[in-house]
XYZ file of C-alpha atoms in Angstrom:
756
model
C 72.726 97.752 116.905
C 74.177 94.476 116.992
C 77.988 93.737 116.578
C 78.844 92.137 113.097
C 81.536 89.595 113.299
C 83.543 89.054 109.927
C 84.522 85.562 109.323
C 87.859 85.060 107.807
C 88.535 81.405 106.506
C 91.804 79.611 107.504
C 94.389 79.361 104.900
C 94.235 76.126 102.870
C 96.639 73.381 103.457
C 98.603 72.374 100.364
C 97.323 69.122 98.830
C 99.211 65.995 99.677
C 100.884 65.484 96.502
C 102.246 69.196 96.695
C 103.851 68.643 99.699
C 105.250 65.161 98.940
C 106.731 66.611 95.727
C 107.964 69.718 97.753
C 109.672 67.534 100.122
C 111.188 65.491 97.528
C 112.376 68.617 95.680
C 114.048 69.839 98.789
C 115.849 66.551 99.478
C 116.951 66.361 95.918
C 118.383 69.854 96.189
C 120.468 68.579 99.193
C 121.759 65.478 97.481
C 125.173 66.368 98.091
C 124.751 67.885 101.462
C 126.861 65.161 103.296
C 129.503 64.747 100.533
C 132.208 66.662 102.164
C 135.675 67.452 100.621
C 136.795 64.325 102.145
C 134.197 62.190 100.526
C 134.356 63.957 97.104
C 138.147 63.077 97.478
C 137.446 59.431 98.192
C 135.458 59.254 95.151
C 138.757 59.092 93.048
C 139.371 55.469 94.532
C 135.858 54.276 93.182
C 136.708 55.893 89.811
C 140.174 54.056 89.907
C 138.444 50.783 90.598
C 135.940 51.127 87.841
C 138.571 52.268 85.281
C 140.793 49.368 85.993
C 137.712 46.954 85.606
C 136.720 48.691 82.226
C 140.421 48.634 81.314
C 140.886 44.837 82.097
C 137.812 44.035 80.305
C 138.674 45.790 77.153
C 142.097 44.193 77.051
C 139.857 40.998 77.102
C 137.527 42.082 74.397
C 139.950 44.322 72.154
C 138.685 46.609 69.295
C 141.628 45.869 67.158
C 142.646 49.671 67.200
C 145.507 49.002 69.674
C 145.905 48.968 73.483
C 146.018 52.742 73.719
C 142.796 53.233 72.169
C 141.174 50.297 74.124
C 142.693 52.140 77.381
C 141.109 55.270 76.410
C 137.857 53.775 75.583
C 137.657 52.132 78.921
C 138.598 55.323 80.653
C 135.787 57.190 79.009
C 133.103 54.489 79.268
C 134.015 53.955 83.018
C 133.666 57.573 83.770
C 130.538 58.163 81.932
C 128.844 55.191 83.628
C 130.101 55.982 86.846
C 128.990 59.744 86.643
C 125.705 58.927 85.294
C 124.668 55.925 87.623
C 126.543 57.360 90.898
C 124.663 60.440 90.698
C 121.192 58.938 89.785
C 121.683 56.478 92.946
C 122.795 59.618 95.022
C 119.590 61.419 93.921
C 117.619 58.096 94.835
C 119.467 57.924 98.252
C 118.614 61.610 98.990
C 114.903 60.707 98.731
C 115.325 58.026 101.655
C 116.601 60.799 103.927
C 119.754 59.046 104.492
C 122.209 61.149 106.326
C 125.400 59.874 104.565
C 127.612 60.841 101.676
C 125.270 59.817 99.196
C 127.250 60.452 95.850
C 130.207 58.330 97.456
C 127.449 55.661 98.321
C 125.900 55.742 94.864
C 129.286 55.515 93.269
C 130.170 52.482 95.538
C 126.939 50.803 94.606
C 127.564 51.601 90.862
C 131.011 49.982 91.152
C 129.467 46.871 92.638
C 126.863 46.699 89.926
C 129.015 47.276 87.093
C 131.805 44.744 88.371
C 129.067 42.144 89.108
C 127.528 42.440 85.566
C 130.910 42.098 83.848
C 132.113 38.908 85.933
C 128.564 37.341 85.435
C 129.003 37.394 81.777
C 132.799 36.328 81.993
C 132.037 32.819 83.460
C 131.658 33.560 87.190
C 128.398 32.279 88.770
C 126.371 34.988 90.586
C 127.734 34.435 94.038
C 131.348 34.432 93.079
C 130.596 37.663 90.856
C 129.075 39.383 93.639
C 131.749 38.676 96.110
C 134.439 39.765 94.068
C 132.646 42.907 93.071
C 132.047 43.705 96.595
C 135.592 43.038 97.800
C 136.946 45.131 94.535
C 134.667 48.112 95.300
C 135.538 48.108 98.963
C 139.235 48.150 98.028
C 138.579 51.057 95.922
C 136.545 52.819 98.612
C 139.305 52.236 101.100
C 142.004 53.599 98.600
C 139.699 56.672 98.018
C 139.345 57.400 101.797
C 143.240 56.905 102.385
C 143.716 59.695 99.567
C 141.041 61.706 101.060
C 142.533 61.622 104.623
C 146.007 62.140 103.614
C 144.742 65.188 101.513
C 143.114 66.676 104.684
C 146.142 65.964 106.653
C 144.829 63.157 108.640
C 148.097 61.371 108.168
C 147.741 58.574 110.796
C 144.271 57.402 109.654
C 145.426 57.712 105.978
C 148.475 55.722 106.390
C 146.454 53.113 108.462
C 144.020 52.924 105.527
C 146.782 52.642 102.924
C 148.561 49.927 104.968
C 145.376 47.795 105.042
C 144.759 48.354 101.344
C 148.405 47.161 100.696
C 148.248 44.139 102.902
C 144.824 42.982 102.040
C 145.639 41.242 98.791
C 148.746 39.600 100.347
C 146.166 38.186 103.028
C 143.898 37.077 100.371
C 146.710 35.407 98.456
C 147.925 33.388 101.481
C 144.566 32.668 103.243
C 141.972 30.177 102.269
C 144.022 28.905 99.253
C 144.111 25.126 99.430
C 146.663 23.713 96.988
C 146.059 20.241 95.449
C 149.267 18.161 95.247
C 149.766 18.043 91.273
C 151.060 14.833 89.847
C 153.588 13.782 92.496
C 156.855 14.871 92.343
C 158.481 14.257 88.860
C 160.488 10.747 88.932
C 163.848 10.785 87.192
C 164.889 7.136 88.030
C 165.463 6.639 84.272
C 166.214 2.829 83.712
C 165.968 3.433 79.965
C 169.125 4.088 77.716
C 168.980 7.506 76.270
C 168.477 7.638 72.550
C 171.648 7.902 70.514
C 170.404 10.893 68.624
C 171.061 14.376 68.891
C 168.464 16.877 70.621
C 165.675 17.302 68.059
C 164.951 20.308 69.923
C 168.126 22.217 68.811
C 168.454 23.733 65.302
C 169.381 21.740 62.342
C 171.992 22.361 59.911
C 169.864 23.968 57.230
C 169.993 27.834 56.646
C 166.400 29.133 55.809
C 164.661 32.276 54.692
C 161.233 33.331 55.555
C 158.579 35.243 53.381
C 154.679 35.670 53.368
C 152.170 35.014 50.776
C 148.814 37.069 51.029
C 146.142 38.830 49.410
C 148.050 42.248 49.591
C 145.149 44.067 51.032
C 145.358 43.452 54.600
C 144.648 46.651 56.411
C 145.964 45.524 59.742
C 149.185 43.740 59.156
C 151.702 45.060 56.341
C 153.253 41.543 55.948
C 149.843 40.514 54.402
C 149.313 43.919 52.752
C 151.504 46.093 50.817
C 154.537 44.052 52.019
C 153.527 40.547 51.010
C 156.018 38.767 49.250
C 153.575 36.633 47.011
C 150.063 37.436 46.073
C 147.365 34.763 46.670
C 143.819 34.142 45.726
C 140.803 34.971 47.651
C 138.395 31.952 48.247
C 134.580 31.914 48.359
C 133.171 29.842 51.642
C 129.457 30.863 51.043
C 128.929 27.116 50.511
C 129.531 27.039 54.212
C 129.225 30.261 56.020
C 126.018 32.016 56.119
C 126.203 34.401 59.065
C 128.836 37.164 58.694
C 127.874 40.236 60.745
C 128.553 43.622 58.965
C 130.850 44.768 61.773
C 133.221 41.811 60.955
C 133.505 42.933 57.259
C 134.102 46.552 58.356
C 136.884 45.325 60.556
C 138.502 43.062 57.938
C 137.469 44.687 54.680
C 135.938 41.374 53.185
C 133.274 39.059 53.926
C 133.061 35.246 53.613
C 132.824 35.263 49.866
C 136.328 36.641 49.539
C 138.389 34.941 52.306
C 142.069 35.704 51.927
C 144.853 33.027 51.724
C 147.564 34.359 53.776
C 150.660 32.463 55.168
C 154.075 32.863 56.850
C 156.506 30.515 55.357
C 160.080 29.388 56.632
C 161.774 27.435 53.767
C 165.102 25.621 53.956
C 167.787 26.932 51.470
C 168.758 24.140 48.853
C 167.456 22.437 45.978
C 164.804 20.252 47.350
C 162.236 18.954 47.610
C 161.318 19.276 51.160
C 158.628 17.732 53.331
C 156.023 20.516 54.102
C 154.212 21.166 57.266
C 151.167 23.460 57.393
C 150.318 24.890 60.953
C 147.145 26.315 62.097
C 146.021 28.451 65.095
C 143.164 27.868 67.186
C 140.348 30.162 68.440
C 141.657 33.359 70.255
C 140.314 36.930 70.027
C 139.926 38.004 66.323
C 141.637 41.314 66.875
C 144.666 39.614 68.625
C 146.187 37.840 65.689
C 147.475 34.338 66.302
C 149.529 33.107 63.416
C 152.680 34.470 64.128
C 152.842 32.676 67.415
C 154.443 29.465 65.747
C 157.271 31.257 64.473
C 159.585 29.240 66.921
C 158.427 26.075 65.467
C 158.749 27.450 61.881
C 162.361 28.447 62.385
C 163.144 25.165 64.140
C 161.675 23.051 61.473
C 163.088 24.982 58.601
C 166.540 24.705 60.067
C 166.023 20.701 60.024
C 164.848 20.455 56.293
C 161.271 20.927 56.423
C 159.133 23.787 54.635
C 156.939 25.291 57.500
C 153.972 27.524 56.825
C 151.642 29.065 59.531
C 148.212 29.784 58.107
C 146.090 32.870 59.097
C 142.476 32.076 59.975
C 142.080 35.032 62.422
C 139.080 36.282 60.563
C 137.364 32.869 61.587
C 138.170 33.555 65.317
C 135.747 34.875 67.966
C 135.168 38.646 68.629
C 133.192 40.257 71.444
C 131.898 42.726 68.752
C 130.809 40.372 65.998
C 130.482 36.634 67.308
C 132.077 33.768 65.422
C 131.057 32.589 61.912
C 128.862 29.651 61.504
C 130.564 26.328 60.864
C 133.930 27.534 61.650
C 135.237 24.222 62.403
C 134.385 23.010 58.841
C 135.822 26.391 57.161
C 138.916 25.979 59.369
C 139.700 22.531 57.880
C 138.450 23.627 54.436
C 140.820 26.633 54.261
C 143.643 24.020 54.955
C 142.905 22.306 51.658
C 142.591 25.650 49.933
C 146.018 26.585 51.014
C 147.323 23.196 49.705
C 145.768 24.215 46.458
C 147.402 27.611 46.338
C 151.003 26.119 47.393
C 150.439 23.624 44.550
C 149.688 26.421 42.083
C 152.922 28.230 43.421
C 155.021 25.223 42.953
C 154.424 24.916 39.204
C 155.602 28.537 38.412
C 159.497 28.618 37.804
C 159.523 32.318 39.109
C 158.168 31.250 42.365
C 160.233 30.408 45.584
C 158.034 27.267 46.007
C 159.133 25.957 42.336
C 160.295 22.321 42.787
C 160.743 22.646 46.532
C 157.776 20.805 47.846
C 157.491 17.164 48.482
C 153.896 16.250 47.842
C 154.380 12.730 49.160
C 155.650 14.003 52.601
C 152.894 16.239 54.070
C 152.192 17.020 57.631
C 149.453 19.289 59.396
C 149.829 20.737 62.821
C 147.174 22.513 64.705
C 146.407 24.129 68.167
C 143.294 24.128 70.037
C 140.334 24.399 67.318
C 143.335 24.203 64.826
C 144.169 20.831 66.432
C 140.688 19.434 65.520
C 140.742 21.031 62.292
C 143.799 19.127 60.816
C 142.462 15.955 61.811
C 139.342 16.913 59.870
C 141.647 18.055 56.943
C 143.404 14.547 56.981
C 139.880 12.924 56.770
C 138.542 15.517 54.520
C 136.253 13.091 52.557
C 133.980 12.892 55.508
C 132.902 16.577 55.344
C 133.813 17.828 51.838
C 132.296 15.319 49.387
C 131.495 16.926 46.102
C 133.791 20.011 46.881
C 136.448 20.548 44.490
C 138.920 21.317 47.276
C 139.024 17.551 48.119
C 140.898 16.766 45.032
C 144.017 18.341 46.478
C 144.273 15.652 49.024
C 145.324 13.139 46.218
C 148.171 15.125 45.255
C 149.490 15.926 48.780
C 149.802 12.709 50.840
C 148.961 13.815 54.348
C 151.394 11.500 56.244
C 151.309 13.085 59.729
C 148.967 14.984 62.015
C 150.006 16.889 65.071
C 147.529 18.317 67.668
C 148.457 20.737 70.397
C 145.538 20.662 73.028
C 143.115 19.781 70.621
C 139.209 20.304 70.608
C 137.147 17.431 69.762
C 133.465 18.706 68.917
C 131.336 16.503 66.758
C 130.644 18.062 63.468
C 127.474 17.450 61.462
C 127.224 14.119 63.950
C 130.907 12.882 62.678
C 134.206 12.996 64.070
C 137.572 12.576 62.312
C 138.857 8.900 62.148
C 142.278 8.510 60.924
C 143.734 5.360 59.359
C 147.322 4.414 58.756
C 148.078 8.347 59.374
C 150.769 8.998 62.133
C 149.236 11.120 64.849
C 150.764 13.017 67.701
C 148.875 14.873 70.560
C 150.263 16.976 73.369
C 148.203 18.135 76.299
C 148.897 19.959 79.571
C 147.197 19.145 82.782
C 146.969 22.811 83.792
C 145.003 23.657 80.404
C 142.502 26.123 81.660
C 140.937 26.524 78.278
C 140.597 22.924 76.750
C 140.900 21.558 80.188
C 139.923 17.844 79.106
C 142.324 15.694 77.338
C 140.303 15.631 73.888
C 143.288 14.649 71.915
C 142.990 11.256 73.744
C 139.778 10.675 71.881
C 141.277 11.240 68.375
C 144.140 9.017 69.521
C 141.602 6.180 70.238
C 139.877 6.852 67.048
C 142.979 6.544 65.142
C 143.794 2.981 63.586
C 146.461 1.048 62.009
C 146.428 -1.865 59.496
C 148.619 -4.852 60.486
C 152.136 -4.128 59.703
C 151.600 -0.490 58.782
C 154.811 1.663 59.737
C 152.432 4.342 60.878
C 151.923 4.950 64.788
C 150.131 7.109 67.223
C 151.556 8.680 70.211
C 150.341 10.890 72.994
C 152.009 13.088 75.746
C 150.117 14.389 78.873
C 152.347 17.065 80.497
C 151.653 17.586 84.212
C 152.419 21.544 84.503
C 151.573 22.779 80.821
C 148.880 24.876 80.005
C 146.881 25.752 76.897
C 148.254 29.048 75.834
C 151.889 28.879 76.023
C 152.171 26.592 72.899
C 151.460 29.950 70.989
C 154.056 32.499 71.954
C 151.700 35.278 71.227
C 148.864 34.116 73.482
C 150.185 35.382 76.899
C 150.199 33.287 80.022
C 146.495 32.794 80.920
C 144.284 30.319 79.286
C 141.136 32.519 79.469
C 140.479 35.969 78.186
C 140.269 38.933 80.817
C 138.634 39.488 83.145
C 138.164 35.857 83.887
C 141.672 34.956 83.312
C 142.441 37.006 86.266
C 140.993 34.075 88.603
C 143.083 31.392 87.096
C 145.893 30.331 89.053
C 149.515 30.462 87.822
C 150.884 28.281 90.626
C 152.990 25.305 89.228
C 152.444 26.344 85.495
C 155.882 25.842 83.880
C 157.965 28.381 82.131
C 156.477 29.241 78.618
C 160.040 28.638 76.990
C 160.311 25.101 78.821
C 156.838 24.295 77.339
C 157.924 25.581 73.980
C 160.770 23.525 74.096
C 158.816 20.156 74.718
C 156.849 21.051 71.700
C 160.101 21.594 69.590
C 161.502 18.331 70.847
C 158.272 16.303 70.084
C 157.268 18.067 66.947
C 160.767 17.931 65.480
C 161.336 14.251 66.486
C 158.052 13.206 64.950
C 158.526 14.917 61.567
C 162.237 13.512 61.537
C 160.462 10.112 62.098
C 157.478 10.009 59.914
C 158.664 12.498 57.026
C 162.383 11.920 56.744
C 162.284 8.414 57.766
C 164.883 8.910 60.722
C 163.819 6.054 63.062
C 166.450 7.219 65.748
C 163.705 9.208 67.385
C 160.981 6.322 67.358
C 161.884 5.533 71.056
C 160.790 8.782 72.302
C 157.232 8.133 71.378
C 157.256 4.674 72.883
C 158.751 6.163 76.228
C 159.428 9.672 76.924
C 162.301 8.602 79.440
C 164.540 7.838 76.442
C 164.688 11.759 75.653
C 164.463 12.678 79.309
C 167.576 14.628 78.946
C 165.870 17.145 76.301
C 162.734 17.657 78.320
C 162.284 20.105 81.143
C 161.446 18.665 84.718
C 157.818 17.631 85.274
C 155.606 14.507 85.044
C 154.836 13.014 81.755
C 152.284 10.270 80.591
C 152.581 8.797 77.230
C 150.823 6.244 75.097
C 151.943 4.582 72.082
C 150.602 2.101 69.349
C 151.523 0.951 65.728
C 150.904 -1.293 63.112
C 153.054 -3.720 65.181
C 150.370 -4.154 67.848
C 148.635 -7.356 68.128
C 145.437 -6.825 70.222
C 144.151 -9.401 72.861
C 141.422 -7.291 74.131
C 140.327 -3.731 74.077
C 137.236 -4.016 76.283
C 135.027 -2.069 73.748
C 133.645 -5.319 71.991
C 131.165 -6.278 74.574
C 130.115 -5.576 78.081
C 130.819 -9.202 79.121
C 133.909 -8.954 81.518
C 134.494 -12.817 81.415
C 135.372 -12.463 77.748
C 139.002 -11.532 76.606
C 138.052 -10.336 72.912
C 138.503 -13.376 70.541
C 141.452 -14.614 72.479
C 140.074 -16.347 75.464
C 138.249 -15.876 78.852
C 138.988 -13.694 81.965
C 138.707 -14.420 85.715
C 139.409 -12.408 88.924
C 139.599 -13.207 92.435
C 140.045 -10.509 95.443
C 138.818 -7.636 93.196
C 136.090 -5.663 92.465
C 136.135 -5.477 88.655
C 133.990 -4.012 85.960
C 134.044 -2.519 82.425
C 133.538 0.952 82.522
C 134.014 4.087 80.455
C 137.089 5.979 80.520
C 135.694 9.620 81.523
C 137.237 13.033 81.546
C 137.293 15.797 84.283
C 133.406 16.462 83.415
C 132.729 12.831 83.672
C 132.096 12.776 80.146
C 132.805 9.634 77.999
C 135.987 9.117 76.089
C 134.331 6.894 73.865
C 136.246 3.637 75.127
C 135.817 1.204 77.604
C 138.364 -0.100 80.070
C 138.635 -2.590 82.816
C 138.684 -1.186 86.479
C 140.178 -3.283 88.914
C 140.026 -2.456 92.680
C 141.610 -4.658 95.371
C 139.232 -5.850 97.940
C 141.137 -8.748 99.371
C 142.518 -8.852 102.753
C 146.277 -8.236 103.666
C 148.384 -11.079 102.296
C 145.395 -12.545 100.153
C 145.517 -12.998 96.646
C 144.114 -10.217 94.104
C 144.474 -10.941 90.657
C 143.039 -10.635 87.187
C 143.754 -13.350 84.617
C 143.275 -13.753 80.878
C 143.444 -17.295 79.614
C 144.393 -17.494 75.977
C 142.342 -20.461 74.495
C 141.921 -19.623 70.978
C 145.171 -21.225 69.554
C 144.825 -19.761 65.993
C 144.364 -16.019 67.417
C 146.973 -16.775 69.978
C 149.505 -18.113 67.629
C 149.015 -15.027 65.262
C 149.381 -12.655 68.186
C 152.644 -14.244 69.240
C 154.227 -14.854 65.822
C 157.019 -12.645 65.869
C 155.823 -10.829 69.160
C 158.783 -8.885 71.320
C 156.784 -8.454 74.565
C 153.553 -7.774 76.195
C 151.961 -4.076 76.077
C 148.982 -2.460 77.583
C 147.637 0.912 78.914
C 146.982 1.586 82.215
C 145.740 4.512 84.289
C 146.324 4.860 88.015
C 143.047 5.489 89.923
C 144.393 5.484 93.339
C 144.077 9.263 93.703
C 141.509 9.733 91.000
C 138.253 10.114 93.471
C 140.016 10.555 96.731
C 138.583 13.586 98.586
C 141.649 14.119 100.783
C 143.938 16.361 99.099
C 146.185 16.896 101.869
C 148.772 14.393 101.131
C 150.007 12.161 98.003
C 148.466 8.625 97.691
C 150.867 5.683 97.362
C 150.753 4.325 93.712
C 149.362 1.107 92.935
C 151.833 -1.846 93.406
C 151.406 -4.180 90.139
C 153.024 -7.346 89.211
C 152.468 -8.912 85.969
C 152.711 -12.778 85.382
C 153.041 -14.730 82.266
C 152.461 -18.535 82.225
C 153.440 -20.854 79.370
C 151.966 -23.934 78.074
C 154.210 -26.032 80.252
C 152.899 -24.242 83.425
C 156.210 -22.276 83.753
C 155.687 -18.729 85.135
C 157.574 -15.559 84.962
C 156.519 -12.540 87.101
C 157.597 -8.916 86.914
C 157.031 -5.974 89.420
C 155.799 -3.160 86.982
C 157.881 -0.797 88.944
C 161.222 -2.417 87.686
C 160.218 -1.657 84.179
C 158.422 1.598 84.612
C 157.529 3.612 87.688
C 153.756 4.221 88.119
C 153.051 8.052 88.576
C 150.030 9.498 90.510
C 147.618 11.225 88.251
C 147.868 15.076 87.941
C 145.396 16.904 90.345
C 144.943 20.406 89.093
C 143.307 23.421 90.774
C 142.653 25.830 87.961
C 141.671 28.669 89.950
C 142.826 30.812 92.797
C 140.763 28.996 95.530
C 138.576 25.918 95.665
C 135.653 27.915 96.465
C 136.078 29.705 93.137
C 136.756 26.753 91.173
C 133.227 25.457 91.805
C 131.825 28.738 91.038
C 133.459 29.337 87.335
C 130.761 28.613 84.676
C 128.670 26.256 86.328
C 131.692 24.026 87.848
C 133.124 23.875 84.209
C 136.511 22.391 85.276
C 134.839 19.354 86.941
C 136.966 16.947 88.874
C 140.718 17.464 89.618
C 141.661 14.660 87.466
C 140.718 12.582 84.558
C 141.411 8.946 83.476
C 144.964 9.393 81.846
C 146.568 6.295 80.266
C 149.878 5.273 80.174
C 151.359 2.673 77.883
C 153.634 -0.022 79.613
C 155.970 -2.302 77.235
C 157.108 -5.597 79.114
C 159.747 -7.351 76.880
C 159.668 -10.990 76.804
C 163.535 -10.877 77.402
C 162.876 -9.300 80.710
C 160.760 -12.104 81.719
C 163.396 -14.820 80.355
C 166.126 -13.186 81.969
C 164.593 -13.681 85.500
C 163.065 -16.891 84.597
C 165.059 -18.752 81.961
C 162.561 -21.928 81.640
C 159.925 -19.635 80.507
C 158.836 -19.859 76.782
C 157.415 -16.719 75.248
C 156.275 -18.175 72.365
C 153.713 -20.518 74.036
C 152.019 -18.099 76.505
C 148.671 -19.333 77.723
C 148.063 -16.820 80.450
C 148.361 -13.308 81.487
C 147.695 -12.362 84.994
C 147.958 -8.821 86.688
C 148.260 -8.717 90.561
C 147.415 -5.812 92.704
C 149.269 -6.090 95.838
C 148.598 -2.744 97.794
C 145.730 -2.109 99.741
C 142.824 -0.548 98.214
C 144.734 -0.471 94.828
C 142.833 0.673 91.955
C 143.473 0.933 88.197
C 142.071 0.854 84.835
C 143.363 -1.251 82.097
C 143.001 -0.931 78.229
C 144.644 -2.172 75.082
C 146.176 -5.445 76.033
C 148.047 -7.192 73.471
C 151.648 -7.884 72.135
C 153.913 -5.844 69.954
C 156.412 -7.076 67.244
C 158.968 -4.261 67.323
C 162.041 -4.156 69.295
C 161.794 -1.775 72.303
C 164.049 0.250 74.517
C 164.473 -2.078 77.048
C 167.307 -4.745 76.542
């Protein structure tokens, strides 16, 4: 009988996908295997870094519910995002089999990703956002490890990490920071006799009171809500605004069809009538109200006999949650006209505090940032508001003067404001990290004056002023957080000093143009006449009035050998071209100037001459003229790549020749020093400067002009035989090696000056 062999089949191997999923499941179950107590404690440092980034971001994009609510929201959002993404990445890392604290690493990668995304959408280019994200996350990791080591009683290592964490910001602050010399040291060799007038930056003799007018329905500010002193009308802006998100309506309680007229008023005590000034803020965060930031000006001006009103246009500002209304520039200007209408209505009611108090013929507008453009648009309202009933109010209120603090200058409907015979003043800081180009200079250029007009225009460029400090509520930084953290505070003047400059110039400007007090006119011709009222920094100012008689502006043609209608021009030993004046971003200021650069050898002649050949034009220009005037920009350090030392100023001499061939020459430095242009580093490092929003800050300098007035009396004092009434030639000599300047607005002036 044969033996039977029973066949037992081998057990079947699990299918491949089952083996894979089984291994994955095992690895996932062991996700936190290497996250010991040390690493779990170290997670706290990563949470702190995440929380701080969210908190800083929320402070930059407030909800409007207050800082405690925003911080609470930041803590909650940071915790949820870090917990979810950190654990998800930990699971993914576990699938790789990496033998490392996966939750800690996942949280570290989450921190890096969160910070990178936030910074990338806050104006930093990708490499800068990545570098900062890695740095901040590593600092958080080091902090966490230090906490963990100290908790586990590994004191020495914990203390070492703590020391590293403490010292690393100091090393970053002191290493790799290349400071650009800014504007040269301020020069106080004052050859100008101080004005015989009281400091306009000090309070005046008027007692005053303040009150508000408003809708009475504001849910965020009681002074515009239940505690409003006067009730105002709502206005319908539907002719201009079409896009108004529902979130904006939920926040404010109204939409574009019922915009409120809210204002803060500072009014002198007394019978009046008083000149009136309307002030309007610029574009700030909608939820961070701006109109109270000009109380320092309102109080100052009311004490000097002006009615000052700060307008509320916060509902037209930007919000991270609801954007910004369309056509906000037009509406900002239109709202100014509607406020004038409201004030007119108030002034006609006997029981109203405005009754018989407003001098309609003496009206001024002041604006900051976008508000600075809006006030110019309101003064030229016919350009945008033809057919709008609001335009009629400009016939009742005579807008005499316009003041712009660091204004924007955007083309609206392919048009820009052009002021004629309206007094114009603009102030700008060279350290303005928001409106970083001198846009007020463009409006200055577009302002014109009829022959003999008593109106004038003046600009003041301030080396160490920034953007936000003209408003006492806007804080110290010109960009919202978190991008504002990367702006350098080095060299920016004290906020009270910056506002002191505003008080001096705004008060003096209104005293001159509305009160008719000519004692302060010299301040606008030459800031040195009021230097004792101003903080120490470098200043650059321009001035022009109806007393200006133009010889050449360089805008009439591109032929450099012509000098307007007055004659011809020649040069030797120079490279000379007519070129556009440009800002930091190499964009046109919409005016041409003459660039002169010395190429002559040492001791050789380098000169640019204008021969006055048209007797009719020459005689008209010289009739009653008191001196020669021109604007000049010092370009010696404009394009210099070497920032390690200051560049010597150009050595300029000006010579006049009369019809009898008598010549009189003055060194420009004897009349007024030539300062180097400000060179500004806006961010913490030069490396970062090039990586903020596609190099948004451009060059360290821009072409900033200074007006020089050379009285004929100074020439005649040195050269008695010279006859100013018979000038036939004007010559500019460049004496220093490589001297480079830009000239503009060469002519004569017929008003007496500060120089005697």
